[in-house]
Each structure stands twice: as structure tokens, then as C-alpha cells.
JSON list of C-alpha atoms and ligand atoms in Angstrom, two decimals:
[
{"chain": "A", "resi": 28, "resn": "MET", "atom": "CA", "xyz": [-63.34, 23.87, 13.85]},
{"chain": "A", "resi": 29, "resn": "LEU", "atom": "CA", "xyz": [-63.09, 23.79, 17.66]},
{"chain": "A", "resi": 30, "resn": "LYS", "atom": "CA", "xyz": [-59.60, 25.17, 17.37]},
{"chain": "A", "resi": 31, "resn": "ASN", "atom": "CA", "xyz": [-60.90, 28.09, 15.33]},
{"chain": "A", "resi": 32, "resn": "ILE", "atom": "CA", "xyz": [-63.62, 28.83, 17.87]},
{"chain": "A", "resi": 33, "resn": "ALA", "atom": "CA", "xyz": [-61.07, 28.68, 20.70]},
{"chain": "A", "resi": 34, "resn": "ARG", "atom": "CA", "xyz": [-58.79, 31.03, 18.78]},
{"chain": "A", "resi": 35, "resn": "SER", "atom": "CA", "xyz": [-61.65, 33.46, 18.22]},
{"chain": "A", "resi": 36, "resn": "ILE", "atom": "CA", "xyz": [-62.55, 33.39, 21.90]},
{"chain": "A", "resi": 37, "resn": "VAL", "atom": "CA", "xyz": [-58.94, 34.05, 22.89]},
{"chain": "A", "resi": 38, "resn": "THR", "atom": "CA", "xyz": [-58.72, 36.91, 20.39]},
{"chain": "A", "resi": 39, "resn": "LEU", "atom": "CA", "xyz": [-61.99, 38.34, 21.72]},
{"chain": "A", "resi": 40, "resn": "LEU", "atom": "CA", "xyz": [-60.72, 38.09, 25.30]},
{"chain": "A", "resi": 41, "resn": "LEU", "atom": "CA", "xyz": [-57.47, 39.81, 24.38]},
{"chain": "A", "resi": 42, "resn": "LEU", "atom": "CA", "xyz": [-59.40, 42.55, 22.64]},
{"chain": "A", "resi": 43, "resn": "LEU", "atom": "CA", "xyz": [-61.62, 42.99, 25.71]},
{"chain": "A", "resi": 44, "resn": "ILE", "atom": "CA", "xyz": [-58.61, 43.18, 28.03]},
{"chain": "A", "resi": 45, "resn": "GLY", "atom": "CA", "xyz": [-57.02, 45.68, 25.68]},
{"chain": "A", "resi": 46, "resn": "SER", "atom": "CA", "xyz": [-60.08, 47.90, 25.64]},
{"chain": "A", "resi": 47, "resn": "VAL", "atom": "CA", "xyz": [-60.44, 47.72, 29.43]},
{"chain": "A", "resi": 48, "resn": "ASN", "atom": "CA", "xyz": [-56.86, 48.85, 29.74]},
{"chain": "A", "resi": 49, "resn": "LEU", "atom": "CA", "xyz": [-57.52, 51.62, 27.28]},
{"chain": "A", "resi": 50, "resn": "THR", "atom": "CA", "xyz": [-60.58, 53.01, 29.03]},
{"chain": "A", "resi": 51, "resn": "SER", "atom": "CA", "xyz": [-59.21, 52.79, 32.58]},
{"chain": "A", "resi": 52, "resn": "GLY", "atom": "CA", "xyz": [-55.84, 54.36, 31.72]},
{"chain": "A", "resi": 53, "resn": "TYR", "atom": "CA", "xyz": [-53.11, 55.23, 34.19]},
{"chain": "A", "resi": 54, "resn": "THR", "atom": "CA", "xyz": [-53.23, 57.38, 37.26]},
{"chain": "A", "resi": 55, "resn": "LEU", "atom": "CA", "xyz": [-50.48, 59.95, 37.41]},
{"chain": "A", "resi": 56, "resn": "ARG", "atom": "CA", "xyz": [-49.64, 61.05, 40.93]},
{"chain": "A", "resi": 57, "resn": "GLY", "atom": "CA", "xyz": [-47.64, 63.69, 42.70]},
{"chain": "A", "resi": 58, "resn": "THR", "atom": "CA", "xyz": [-47.35, 65.30, 46.09]},
{"chain": "A", "resi": 59, "resn": "LEU", "atom": "CA", "xyz": [-46.61, 68.68, 47.62]},
{"chain": "A", "resi": 60, "resn": "PRO", "atom": "CA", "xyz": [-43.79, 69.18, 50.16]},
{"chain": "A", "resi": 61, "resn": "SER", "atom": "CA", "xyz": [-44.74, 68.00, 53.66]},
{"chain": "A", "resi": 62, "resn": "ASN", "atom": "CA", "xyz": [-43.59, 71.24, 55.30]},
{"chain": "A", "resi": 63, "resn": "LEU", "atom": "CA", "xyz": [-45.78, 73.40, 53.07]},
{"chain": "A", "resi": 64, "resn": "GLN", "atom": "CA", "xyz": [-48.48, 75.26, 55.00]},
{"chain": "A", "resi": 65, "resn": "LEU", "atom": "CA", "xyz": [-51.71, 74.52, 53.13]},
{"chain": "A", "resi": 66, "resn": "SER", "atom": "CA", "xyz": [-53.76, 77.65, 53.63]},
{"chain": "A", "resi": 67, "resn": "PRO", "atom": "CA", "xyz": [-57.30, 77.67, 52.21]},
{"chain": "A", "resi": 68, "resn": "LYS", "atom": "CA", "xyz": [-56.19, 80.36, 49.77]},
{"chain": "A", "resi": 69, "resn": "LEU", "atom": "CA", "xyz": [-53.27, 78.25, 48.56]},
{"chain": "A", "resi": 70, "resn": "ILE", "atom": "CA", "xyz": [-55.47, 75.17, 48.11]},
{"chain": "A", "resi": 71, "resn": "GLU", "atom": "CA", "xyz": [-58.04, 77.22, 46.25]},
{"chain": "A", "resi": 72, "resn": "SER", "atom": "CA", "xyz": [-55.58, 78.92, 43.93]},
{"chain": "A", "resi": 73, "resn": "THR", "atom": "CA", "xyz": [-53.33, 75.96, 43.14]},
{"chain": "A", "resi": 74, "resn": "TYR", "atom": "CA", "xyz": [-53.97, 73.40, 40.44]},
{"chain": "A", "resi": 75, "resn": "PHE", "atom": "CA", "xyz": [-52.09, 71.20, 38.00]},
{"chain": "A", "resi": 76, "resn": "THR", "atom": "CA", "xyz": [-52.66, 70.78, 34.30]},
{"chain": "A", "resi": 77, "resn": "LEU", "atom": "CA", "xyz": [-51.68, 67.84, 32.15]},
{"chain": "A", "resi": 78, "resn": "GLU", "atom": "CA", "xyz": [-51.11, 68.58, 28.47]},
{"chain": "A", "resi": 79, "resn": "SER", "atom": "CA", "xyz": [-50.17, 66.14, 25.75]},
{"chain": "A", "resi": 80, "resn": "ASN", "atom": "CA", "xyz": [-48.36, 66.80, 22.47]},
{"chain": "A", "resi": 81, "resn": "ASN", "atom": "CA", "xyz": [-51.12, 64.69, 20.95]},
{"chain": "A", "resi": 82, "resn": "THR", "atom": "CA", "xyz": [-53.88, 67.22, 20.26]},
{"chain": "A", "resi": 83, "resn": "ALA", "atom": "CA", "xyz": [-56.44, 64.39, 20.29]},
{"chain": "A", "resi": 84, "resn": "ILE", "atom": "CA", "xyz": [-55.89, 64.03, 24.06]},
{"chain": "A", "resi": 85, "resn": "ALA", "atom": "CA", "xyz": [-57.77, 66.71, 25.98]},
{"chain": "A", "resi": 86, "resn": "ASP", "atom": "CA", "xyz": [-55.97, 68.63, 28.74]},
{"chain": "A", "resi": 87, "resn": "LYS", "atom": "CA", "xyz": [-56.70, 67.52, 32.27]},
{"chain": "A", "resi": 88, "resn": "LYS", "atom": "CA", "xyz": [-56.83, 69.51, 35.47]},
{"chain": "A", "resi": 89, "resn": "ALA", "atom": "CA", "xyz": [-56.16, 68.34, 39.05]},
{"chain": "A", "resi": 90, "resn": "PHE", "atom": "CA", "xyz": [-56.50, 70.07, 42.41]},
{"chain": "A", "resi": 91, "resn": "ILE", "atom": "CA", "xyz": [-54.68, 69.52, 45.69]},
{"chain": "A", "resi": 92, "resn": "GLN", "atom": "CA", "xyz": [-56.27, 66.82, 47.81]},
{"chain": "A", "resi": 93, "resn": "ARG", "atom": "CA", "xyz": [-56.46, 66.82, 51.58]},
{"chain": "A", "resi": 94, "resn": "ASN", "atom": "CA", "xyz": [-53.43, 64.53, 51.89]},
{"chain": "A", "resi": 95, "resn": "ARG", "atom": "CA", "xyz": [-51.44, 67.11, 49.78]},
{"chain": "A", "resi": 96, "resn": "ASP", "atom": "CA", "xyz": [-51.43, 64.77, 46.80]},
{"chain": "A", "resi": 97, "resn": "PHE", "atom": "CA", "xyz": [-52.70, 65.46, 43.34]},
{"chain": "A", "resi": 98, "resn": "ALA", "atom": "CA", "xyz": [-53.67, 62.89, 40.74]},
{"chain": "A", "resi": 99, "resn": "PHE", "atom": "CA", "xyz": [-54.69, 62.71, 37.09]},
{"chain": "A", "resi": 100, "resn": "HIS", "atom": "CA", "xyz": [-56.89, 59.71, 36.40]},
{"chain": "A", "resi": 101, "resn": "ASN", "atom": "CA", "xyz": [-57.42, 57.77, 33.21]},
{"chain": "A", "resi": 102, "resn": "VAL", "atom": "CA", "xyz": [-54.24, 59.00, 31.52]},
{"chain": "A", "resi": 103, "resn": "SER", "atom": "CA", "xyz": [-53.37, 57.12, 28.34]},
{"chain": "A", "resi": 104, "resn": "VAL", "atom": "CA", "xyz": [-49.92, 56.18, 27.07]},
{"chain": "A", "resi": 105, "resn": "GLY", "atom": "CA", "xyz": [-48.16, 59.20, 25.57]},
{"chain": "A", "resi": 106, "resn": "SER", "atom": "CA", "xyz": [-46.03, 62.27, 26.15]},
{"chain": "A", "resi": 107, "resn": "TYR", "atom": "CA", "xyz": [-47.16, 64.97, 28.55]},
{"chain": "A", "resi": 108, "resn": "VAL", "atom": "CA", "xyz": [-46.21, 68.12, 30.39]},
{"chain": "A", "resi": 109, "resn": "VAL", "atom": "CA", "xyz": [-47.49, 68.73, 33.91]},
{"chain": "A", "resi": 110, "resn": "ASN", "atom": "CA", "xyz": [-47.72, 72.38, 34.93]},
{"chain": "A", "resi": 111, "resn": "LEU", "atom": "CA", "xyz": [-48.15, 73.74, 38.42]},
{"chain": "A", "resi": 112, "resn": "HIS", "atom": "CA", "xyz": [-50.29, 76.87, 38.54]},
{"chain": "A", "resi": 113, "resn": "SER", "atom": "CA", "xyz": [-50.54, 78.85, 41.75]},
{"chain": "A", "resi": 114, "resn": "ILE", "atom": "CA", "xyz": [-50.52, 82.37, 43.05]},
{"chain": "A", "resi": 115, "resn": "ASN", "atom": "CA", "xyz": [-48.44, 81.30, 46.06]},
{"chain": "A", "resi": 116, "resn": "LEU", "atom": "CA", "xyz": [-46.10, 78.65, 44.63]},
{"chain": "A", "resi": 117, "resn": "GLN", "atom": "CA", "xyz": [-43.43, 79.01, 42.02]},
{"chain": "A", "resi": 118, "resn": "GLN", "atom": "CA", "xyz": [-44.54, 78.01, 38.53]},
{"chain": "A", "resi": 119, "resn": "LEU", "atom": "CA", "xyz": [-43.19, 74.56, 37.67]},
{"chain": "A", "resi": 120, "resn": "SER", "atom": "CA", "xyz": [-43.38, 72.08, 34.82]},
{"chain": "A", "resi": 121, "resn": "TYR", "atom": "CA", "xyz": [-42.40, 68.47, 34.32]},
{"chain": "A", "resi": 122, "resn": "ARG", "atom": "CA", "xyz": [-42.11, 66.46, 31.16]},
{"chain": "A", "resi": 123, "resn": "ILE", "atom": "CA", "xyz": [-43.74, 63.03, 31.49]},
{"chain": "A", "resi": 124, "resn": "ASN", "atom": "CA", "xyz": [-43.54, 59.96, 29.30]},
{"chain": "A", "resi": 125, "resn": "ILE", "atom": "CA", "xyz": [-46.16, 57.36, 30.04]},
{"chain": "A", "resi": 126, "resn": "GLU", "atom": "CA", "xyz": [-45.32, 54.00, 28.51]},
{"chain": "A", "resi": 127, "resn": "GLU", "atom": "CA", "xyz": [-47.12, 50.68, 28.71]},
{"chain": "A", "resi": 128, "resn": "ASP", "atom": "CA", "xyz": [-45.24, 49.61, 31.83]},
{"chain": "A", "resi": 129, "resn": "SER", "atom": "CA", "xyz": [-43.59, 52.75, 33.21]},
{"chain": "A", "resi": 130, "resn": "VAL", "atom": "CA", "xyz": [-43.99, 56.40, 34.00]},
{"chain": "A", "resi": 131, "resn": "LYS", "atom": "CA", "xyz": [-40.89, 58.52, 33.44]},
{"chain": "A", "resi": 132, "resn": "VAL", "atom": "CA", "xyz": [-40.67, 62.05, 34.79]},
{"chain": "A", "resi": 133, "resn": "TYR", "atom": "CA", "xyz": [-38.12, 64.63, 33.64]},
{"chain": "A", "resi": 134, "resn": "ASP", "atom": "CA", "xyz": [-37.42, 68.25, 34.41]},
{"chain": "A", "resi": 135, "resn": "TYR", "atom": "CA", "xyz": [-38.98, 70.42, 31.77]},
{"chain": "A", "resi": 136, "resn": "ILE", "atom": "CA", "xyz": [-36.68, 72.54, 29.64]},
{"chain": "A", "resi": 137, "resn": "ALA", "atom": "CA", "xyz": [-38.70, 75.49, 28.41]},
{"chain": "A", "resi": 138, "resn": "GLY", "atom": "CA", "xyz": [-38.46, 76.43, 24.76]},
{"chain": "A", "resi": 139, "resn": "ASN", "atom": "CA", "xyz": [-36.32, 73.46, 23.79]},
{"chain": "A", "resi": 140, "resn": "GLY", "atom": "CA", "xyz": [-38.87, 71.49, 21.87]},
{"chain": "A", "resi": 141, "resn": "TRP", "atom": "CA", "xyz": [-40.89, 68.49, 22.91]},
{"chain": "A", "resi": 142, "resn": "GLU", "atom": "CA", "xyz": [-38.15, 65.95, 22.27]},
{"chain": "A", "resi": 143, "resn": "SER", "atom": "CA", "xyz": [-35.58, 67.40, 24.68]},
{"chain": "A", "resi": 144, "resn": "LEU", "atom": "CA", "xyz": [-35.79, 66.02, 28.20]},
{"chain": "A", "resi": 145, "resn": "GLY", "atom": "CA", "xyz": [-34.28, 67.44, 31.37]},
{"chain": "A", "resi": 146, "resn": "HIS", "atom": "CA", "xyz": [-32.94, 65.39, 34.28]},
{"chain": "A", "resi": 147, "resn": "ARG", "atom": "CA", "xyz": [-34.90, 62.31, 35.18]},
{"chain": "A", "resi": 148, "resn": "VAL", "atom": "CA", "xyz": [-36.70, 62.82, 38.52]},
{"chain": "A", "resi": 149, "resn": "PRO", "atom": "CA", "xyz": [-38.51, 60.30, 40.73]},
{"chain": "A", "resi": 150, "resn": "TYR", "atom": "CA", "xyz": [-42.08, 59.22, 40.24]},
{"chain": "A", "resi": 151, "resn": "PRO", "atom": "CA", "xyz": [-44.53, 59.97, 41.93]},
{"chain": "A", "resi": 152, "resn": "ILE", "atom": "CA", "xyz": [-43.74, 63.63, 41.29]},
{"chain": "A", "resi": 153, "resn": "GLU", "atom": "CA", "xyz": [-42.45, 65.46, 44.34]},
{"chain": "A", "resi": 154, "resn": "ILE", "atom": "CA", "xyz": [-42.93, 69.21, 44.17]},
{"chain": "A", "resi": 155, "resn": "PRO", "atom": "CA", "xyz": [-39.82, 70.79, 45.77]},
{"chain": "A", "resi": 156, "resn": "ALA", "atom": "CA", "xyz": [-40.17, 73.08, 48.77]},
{"chain": "A", "resi": 157, "resn": "THR", "atom": "CA", "xyz": [-39.78, 76.68, 47.62]},
{"chain": "A", "resi": 158, "resn": "PRO", "atom": "CA", "xyz": [-40.52, 79.89, 49.50]},
{"chain": "A", "resi": 159, "resn": "LEU", "atom": "CA", "xyz": [-44.12, 80.99, 49.24]},
{"chain": "A", "resi": 160, "resn": "ILE", "atom": "CA", "xyz": [-44.78, 83.89, 46.92]},
{"chain": "A", "resi": 161, "resn": "ASN", "atom": "CA", "xyz": [-47.04, 86.59, 48.21]},
{"chain": "A", "resi": 162, "resn": "TYR", "atom": "CA", "xyz": [-48.54, 88.46, 45.31]},
{"chain": "A", "resi": 163, "resn": "GLU", "atom": "CA", "xyz": [-50.77, 90.56, 47.50]},
{"chain": "A", "resi": 164, "resn": "VAL", "atom": "CA", "xyz": [-49.92, 94.15, 46.63]},
{"chain": "A", "resi": 165, "resn": "PRO", "atom": "CA", "xyz": [-51.19, 96.79, 49.06]},
{"chain": "A", "resi": 166, "resn": "ARG", "atom": "CA", "xyz": [-53.89, 98.87, 47.48]},
{"chain": "A", "resi": 167, "resn": "GLU", "atom": "CA", "xyz": [-52.96, 102.46, 46.81]},
{"chain": "A", "resi": 168, "resn": "THR", "atom": "CA", "xyz": [-55.04, 104.46, 49.22]},
{"chain": "A", "resi": 169, "resn": "PHE", "atom": "CA", "xyz": [-56.01, 108.08, 48.94]},
{"chain": "A", "resi": 170, "resn": "SER", "atom": "CA", "xyz": [-53.49, 110.02, 50.97]},
{"chain": "A", "resi": 171, "resn": "LEU", "atom": "CA", "xyz": [-53.69, 113.73, 51.68]},
{"chain": "A", "resi": 172, "resn": "ILE", "atom": "CA", "xyz": [-49.94, 113.95, 52.20]},
{"chain": "A", "resi": 173, "resn": "GLU", "atom": "CA", "xyz": [-49.28, 112.25, 48.86]},
{"chain": "A", "resi": 174, "resn": "MET", "atom": "CA", "xyz": [-51.67, 114.67, 47.23]},
{"chain": "A", "resi": 175, "resn": "ILE", "atom": "CA", "xyz": [-50.07, 117.73, 48.78]},
{"chain": "A", "resi": 176, "resn": "LYS", "atom": "CA", "xyz": [-46.65, 116.48, 47.69]},
{"chain": "A", "resi": 177, "resn": "ASN", "atom": "CA", "xyz": [-47.80, 116.66, 44.08]},
{"chain": "A", "resi": 178, "resn": "PRO", "atom": "CA", "xyz": [-46.08, 119.62, 42.32]},
{"chain": "A", "resi": 179, "resn": "MET", "atom": "CA", "xyz": [-49.32, 120.81, 40.71]},
{"chain": "A", "resi": 180, "resn": "ILE", "atom": "CA", "xyz": [-51.05, 120.97, 44.06]},
{"chain": "A", "resi": 181, "resn": "LEU", "atom": "CA", "xyz": [-48.03, 122.62, 45.68]},
{"chain": "A", "resi": 182, "resn": "MET", "atom": "CA", "xyz": [-48.05, 125.28, 43.00]},
{"chain": "A", "resi": 183, "resn": "SER", "atom": "CA", "xyz": [-51.71, 126.05, 43.35]},
{"chain": "A", "resi": 184, "resn": "LEU", "atom": "CA", "xyz": [-51.46, 126.07, 47.13]},
{"chain": "A", "resi": 185, "resn": "ALA", "atom": "CA", "xyz": [-48.64, 128.58, 46.92]},
{"chain": "A", "resi": 186, "resn": "SER", "atom": "CA", "xyz": [-50.70, 130.66, 44.52]},
{"chain": "A", "resi": 187, "resn": "LEU", "atom": "CA", "xyz": [-53.68, 130.53, 46.83]},
{"chain": "A", "resi": 188, "resn": "VAL", "atom": "CA", "xyz": [-51.59, 131.72, 49.72]},
{"chain": "A", "resi": 189, "resn": "MET", "atom": "CA", "xyz": [-50.33, 134.56, 47.56]},
{"chain": "A", "resi": 190, "resn": "VAL", "atom": "CA", "xyz": [-53.84, 135.55, 46.50]},
{"chain": "A", "resi": 191, "resn": "PHE", "atom": "CA", "xyz": [-55.08, 135.77, 50.05]},
{"chain": "A", "resi": 192, "resn": "ALA", "atom": "CA", "xyz": [-51.92, 136.99, 51.68]},
{"chain": "A", "resi": 193, "resn": "LEU", "atom": "CA", "xyz": [-50.93, 139.67, 49.18]},
{"chain": "A", "resi": 194, "resn": "PRO", "atom": "CA", "xyz": [-53.88, 142.05, 49.80]},
{"chain": "A", "resi": 195, "resn": "ASN", "atom": "CA", "xyz": [-53.28, 141.78, 53.54]},
{"chain": "A", "resi": 196, "resn": "ILE", "atom": "CA", "xyz": [-49.62, 142.51, 53.11]},
{"chain": "A", "resi": 197, "resn": "LEU", "atom": "CA", "xyz": [-50.44, 145.42, 50.88]},
{"chain": "A", "resi": 198, "resn": "ASN", "atom": "CA", "xyz": [-52.97, 146.77, 53.37]},
{"chain": "A", "resi": 199, "resn": "ASN", "atom": "CA", "xyz": [-50.42, 146.66, 56.12]},
{"chain": "A", "resi": 200, "resn": "LEU", "atom": "CA", "xyz": [-47.82, 148.50, 54.14]},
{"chain": "A", "resi": 201, "resn": "ASP", "atom": "CA", "xyz": [-47.48, 152.23, 54.45]},
{"chain": "A", "resi": 202, "resn": "PRO", "atom": "CA", "xyz": [-49.11, 154.22, 51.62]},
{"chain": "A", "resi": 203, "resn": "GLU", "atom": "CA", "xyz": [-45.82, 155.28, 50.06]},
{"chain": "A", "resi": 204, "resn": "THR", "atom": "CA", "xyz": [-44.61, 151.76, 49.55]},
{"chain": "A", "resi": 205, "resn": "VAL", "atom": "CA", "xyz": [-48.01, 150.77, 48.20]},
{"chain": "A", "resi": 206, "resn": "GLN", "atom": "CA", "xyz": [-47.86, 153.51, 45.65]},
{"chain": "A", "resi": 207, "resn": "ALA", "atom": "CA", "xyz": [-44.37, 152.53, 44.64]},
{"chain": "A", "resi": 208, "resn": "LEU", "atom": "CA", "xyz": [-45.43, 148.91, 44.27]},
{"chain": "A", "resi": 209, "resn": "GLN", "atom": "CA", "xyz": [-48.50, 149.79, 42.25]},
{"chain": "A", "resi": 210, "resn": "ALA", "atom": "CA", "xyz": [-46.41, 151.92, 39.95]},
{"chain": "A", "resi": 211, "resn": "LYS", "atom": "CA", "xyz": [-44.00, 149.06, 39.50]},
{"chain": "A", "resi": 212, "resn": "GLN", "atom": "CA", "xyz": [-46.83, 146.67, 38.75]},
{"chain": "A", "resi": 213, "resn": "ALA", "atom": "CA", "xyz": [-48.32, 149.01, 36.20]},
{"chain": "A", "resi": 214, "resn": "ARG", "atom": "CA", "xyz": [-44.94, 149.30, 34.53]},
{"chain": "A", "resi": 215, "resn": "ALA", "atom": "CA", "xyz": [-44.61, 145.55, 34.35]},
{"chain": "A", "resi": 216, "resn": "GLY", "atom": "CA", "xyz": [-47.93, 145.63, 32.50]},
{"chain": "A", "resi": 217, "resn": "ASN", "atom": "CA", "xyz": [-48.90, 142.39, 34.04]},
{"chain": "A", "resi": 218, "resn": "ASN", "atom": "CA", "xyz": [-50.99, 142.11, 37.10]},
{"chain": "A", "resi": 219, "resn": "ASP", "atom": "CA", "xyz": [-49.44, 139.26, 39.05]},
{"chain": "A", "resi": 220, "resn": "VAL", "atom": "CA", "xyz": [-52.48, 138.66, 41.18]},
{"chain": "A", "resi": 221, "resn": "ASN", "atom": "CA", "xyz": [-54.73, 138.36, 38.14]},
{"chain": "A", "resi": 222, "resn": "HIS", "atom": "CA", "xyz": [-52.21, 136.08, 36.51]},
{"chain": "A", "resi": 223, "resn": "ILE", "atom": "CA", "xyz": [-52.18, 133.75, 39.50]},
{"chain": "A", "resi": 224, "resn": "GLN", "atom": "CA", "xyz": [-55.95, 133.89, 39.74]},
{"chain": "A", "resi": 225, "resn": "LYS", "atom": "CA", "xyz": [-56.19, 132.76, 36.12]},
{"chain": "A", "resi": 226, "resn": "LYS", "atom": "CA", "xyz": [-53.83, 129.90, 36.76]},
{"chain": "A", "resi": 227, "resn": "ILE", "atom": "CA", "xyz": [-55.98, 128.67, 39.62]},
{"chain": "A", "resi": 228, "resn": "ASN", "atom": "CA", "xyz": [-59.11, 128.94, 37.51]},
{"chain": "A", "resi": 229, "resn": "ASP", "atom": "CA", "xyz": [-57.45, 126.91, 34.78]},
{"chain": "A", "resi": 230, "resn": "PHE", "atom": "CA", "xyz": [-56.53, 124.15, 37.15]},
{"chain": "A", "resi": 231, "resn": "ASP", "atom": "CA", "xyz": [-59.27, 121.57, 37.02]},
{"chain": "A", "resi": 232, "resn": "MET", "atom": "CA", "xyz": [-59.40, 119.81, 40.39]},
{"chain": "A", "resi": 233, "resn": "ALA", "atom": "CA", "xyz": [-61.93, 117.21, 39.22]},
{"chain": "A", "resi": 234, "resn": "GLU", "atom": "CA", "xyz": [-59.76, 116.20, 36.31]},
{"chain": "A", "resi": 235, "resn": "PHE", "atom": "CA", "xyz": [-56.70, 116.00, 38.52]},
{"chain": "A", "resi": 236, "resn": "LEU", "atom": "CA", "xyz": [-58.45, 113.74, 41.03]},
{"chain": "A", "resi": 237, "resn": "ALA", "atom": "CA", "xyz": [-59.84, 111.55, 38.25]},
{"chain": "A", "resi": 238, "resn": "LYS", "atom": "CA", "xyz": [-56.32, 111.02, 36.92]},
{"chain": "A", "resi": 239, "resn": "LYS", "atom": "CA", "xyz": [-55.06, 110.30, 40.40]},
{"chain": "A", "resi": 240, "resn": "THR", "atom": "CA", "xyz": [-57.67, 107.63, 41.15]},
{"chain": "A", "resi": 241, "resn": "SER", "atom": "CA", "xyz": [-57.63, 105.97, 37.75]},
{"chain": "A", "resi": 242, "resn": "ARG", "atom": "CA", "xyz": [-53.91, 105.31, 38.22]},
{"chain": "A", "resi": 243, "resn": "SER", "atom": "CA", "xyz": [-54.53, 102.91, 41.11]},
{"chain": "B", "resi": 24, "resn": "NAG", "atom": "C1", "xyz": [-60.78, 57.33, 29.88]},
{"chain": "B", "resi": 24, "resn": "NAG", "atom": "O1", "xyz": [-60.32, 57.97, 28.70]},
{"chain": "B", "resi": 24, "resn": "NAG", "atom": "C2", "xyz": [-60.83, 57.41, 27.49]},
{"chain": "B", "resi": 24, "resn": "NAG", "atom": "C3", "xyz": [-60.21, 58.16, 26.33]},
{"chain": "B", "resi": 24, "resn": "NAG", "atom": "O2", "xyz": [-58.86, 58.37, 26.57]},
{"chain": "B", "resi": 24, "resn": "NAG", "atom": "C4", "xyz": [-62.34, 57.53, 27.46]},
{"chain": "B", "resi": 24, "resn": "NAG", "atom": "O3", "xyz": [-62.84, 56.93, 26.32]},
{"chain": "B", "resi": 24, "resn": "NAG", "atom": "C5", "xyz": [-62.93, 56.85, 28.69]},
{"chain": "B", "resi": 24, "resn": "NAG", "atom": "O4", "xyz": [-64.31, 57.09, 28.74]},
{"chain": "B", "resi": 24, "resn": "NAG", "atom": "C6", "xyz": [-62.30, 57.41, 29.96]},
{"chain": "B", "resi": 24, "resn": "NAG", "atom": "N1", "xyz": [-62.76, 56.66, 31.11]},
{"chain": "B", "resi": 24, "resn": "NAG", "atom": "C7", "xyz": [-63.10, 57.24, 32.24]},
{"chain": "B", "resi": 24, "resn": "NAG", "atom": "C8", "xyz": [-63.50, 56.32, 33.34]},
{"chain": "B", "resi": 24, "resn": "NAG", "atom": "O5", "xyz": [-63.07, 58.44, 32.38]},
{"chain": "B", "resi": 25, "resn": "NAG", "atom": "C1", "xyz": [-45.11, 63.33, 21.18]},
{"chain": "B", "resi": 25, "resn": "NAG", "atom": "O1", "xyz": [-43.80, 63.20, 21.69]},
{"chain": "B", "resi": 25, "resn": "NAG", "atom": "C2", "xyz": [-43.29, 61.88, 21.66]},
{"chain": "B", "resi": 25, "resn": "NAG", "atom": "C3", "xyz": [-41.95, 61.86, 22.39]},
{"chain": "B", "resi": 25, "resn": "NAG", "atom": "O2", "xyz": [-41.18, 62.93, 22.09]},
{"chain": "B", "resi": 25, "resn": "NAG", "atom": "C4", "xyz": [-43.17, 61.43, 20.21]},
{"chain": "B", "resi": 25, "resn": "NAG", "atom": "O3", "xyz": [-42.66, 60.12, 20.17]},
{"chain": "B", "resi": 25, "resn": "NAG", "atom": "C5", "xyz": [-44.54, 61.49, 19.58]},
{"chain": "B", "resi": 25, "resn": "NAG", "atom": "O4", "xyz": [-44.45, 61.16, 18.21]},
{"chain": "B", "resi": 25, "resn": "NAG", "atom": "C6", "xyz": [-45.16, 62.86, 19.73]},
{"chain": "B", "resi": 25, "resn": "NAG", "atom": "N1", "xyz": [-46.54, 62.81, 19.28]},
{"chain": "B", "resi": 25, "resn": "NAG", "atom": "C7", "xyz": [-47.10, 63.75, 18.53]},
{"chain": "B", "resi": 25, "resn": "NAG", "atom": "C8", "xyz": [-48.53, 63.57, 18.18]},
{"chain": "B", "resi": 25, "resn": "NAG", "atom": "O5", "xyz": [-46.48, 64.74, 18.16]}
]
């Protein structure tokens, strides 16, 4: 009788210890390279995710701490991938196996299935020093020179010059030449000046500018 009670108590204790272990879980740690300049922007934009192949285990997220460490708390035994997300650091992943008494970290081989493991690497995870990526792309600004370099604009500018310059040139010519020119134009049956004028009228500046700005 006493023996049975003692056995029950021991079983109960073991169960309790087991459940404590289960709820506290493991803490998975890693650190960033010591020579990495931690700008506020980098700290803000960098985080780690922990994903399991067991869909019952929710993904976890961890941010960089002041001592350049990161940690996932309450991680249960299982298989995981840690991903580094950042706009300044190279994307990186590790394959992690958490067992009852050990944490094993491997390089992640993309697209090779969950079972395949890369080289074993030390734990806690040490993120290697890589050059910072600067994704900041200069905004395209409105530039008059760029606009003038556009063939459409060049064409209409040339036409404009013609429209305004031609009458002046004609006025300055002697009457004989003017007559000859007019005769020639009449023969061609196509009034160049009117033709150019029409082209300019057809060119929709607002539409052109809208296209130009929506590209940026
Ligand atoms: C740890 O995770 C388990 C499930 O894996 C959960 O039941 C428990 O509440 C968690 N404990 C803490 C302290 O977050
Ligand atoms: C997750 O991966 C581990 C190791 O490859 C495997 O033993 C386990 O069965 C997998 N679990 C699930 C839920 O797929």
C-alpha cells in the first residue's frame, strides 16, 4: 500500500518535472559579428525568424538586442530553420535540430528538402561578417536636361524653332527667292509649316509628363 503511494508520488513528480521542462523550453541564442556597426536603421530593419517543420509549432520572431545577441525563448525539441531578415545584411538561414540535451546547428541548403543538412557550425549561432548592403536607391528627380534629351521633346523643340524662325527667314529673303519658294511649296502640295504646326498640336505635353513621372 505504502509502496503504491510512494510510486504514485514519484510518478506525479516525474510528470510535473516533465511538464515544467515542456513549458519552459530551450533558449536558442546567436550573435552578430562584433565589428558590425549597429546603426539604428540596421537594428530596426533586422530580425530573425524561427520556423519548424512541425506546423503545430508557431513561428517565432527575435530582434537584435543591445549586446548584439538575439534569442528565441521557450523553444521545444524539434527541427527548425532560423532565417536572418534585413535590408542591410545578407539573407542567411541555418538549420537547427534541438534535442533533449543538445542544440545542433547546420548550414542551410536551400531547396534540398528538410532532411538534408549542411556543414555543422558552432552553437550559439555566429552570424558571419559580410559587407553591408545598401538598398537605398536615389530617387529619380525631375531633370530639365533629361527631359530635353528625350527625342519627342527634341523633335517638338526643333519644330517650334522652325515655326518661329521660318517666317523671319522668309521676311528677310528678297522677294524673288520668296516667290520661288512659295511656288515650290505650292507644287509640293503640302504646307510644311502647317504640317509642323499640326504635329505640335498633336503632342500632348500633359500626357508626356504624366508618363514621365509615373515611371519613377
Ligand atoms: C512555452 O511554449 C509552450 C508550447 O510550446 C506553451 O504552452 C507555454 O505557455 C510557453 N511558455 C512560455 C513561458 O511562453
Ligand atoms: C521534421 O524534421 C525532422 C528531422 O529531419 C524529422 O525527424 C521529423 O519527423 C520532421 N517532423 C515533421 C512534422 O515533419
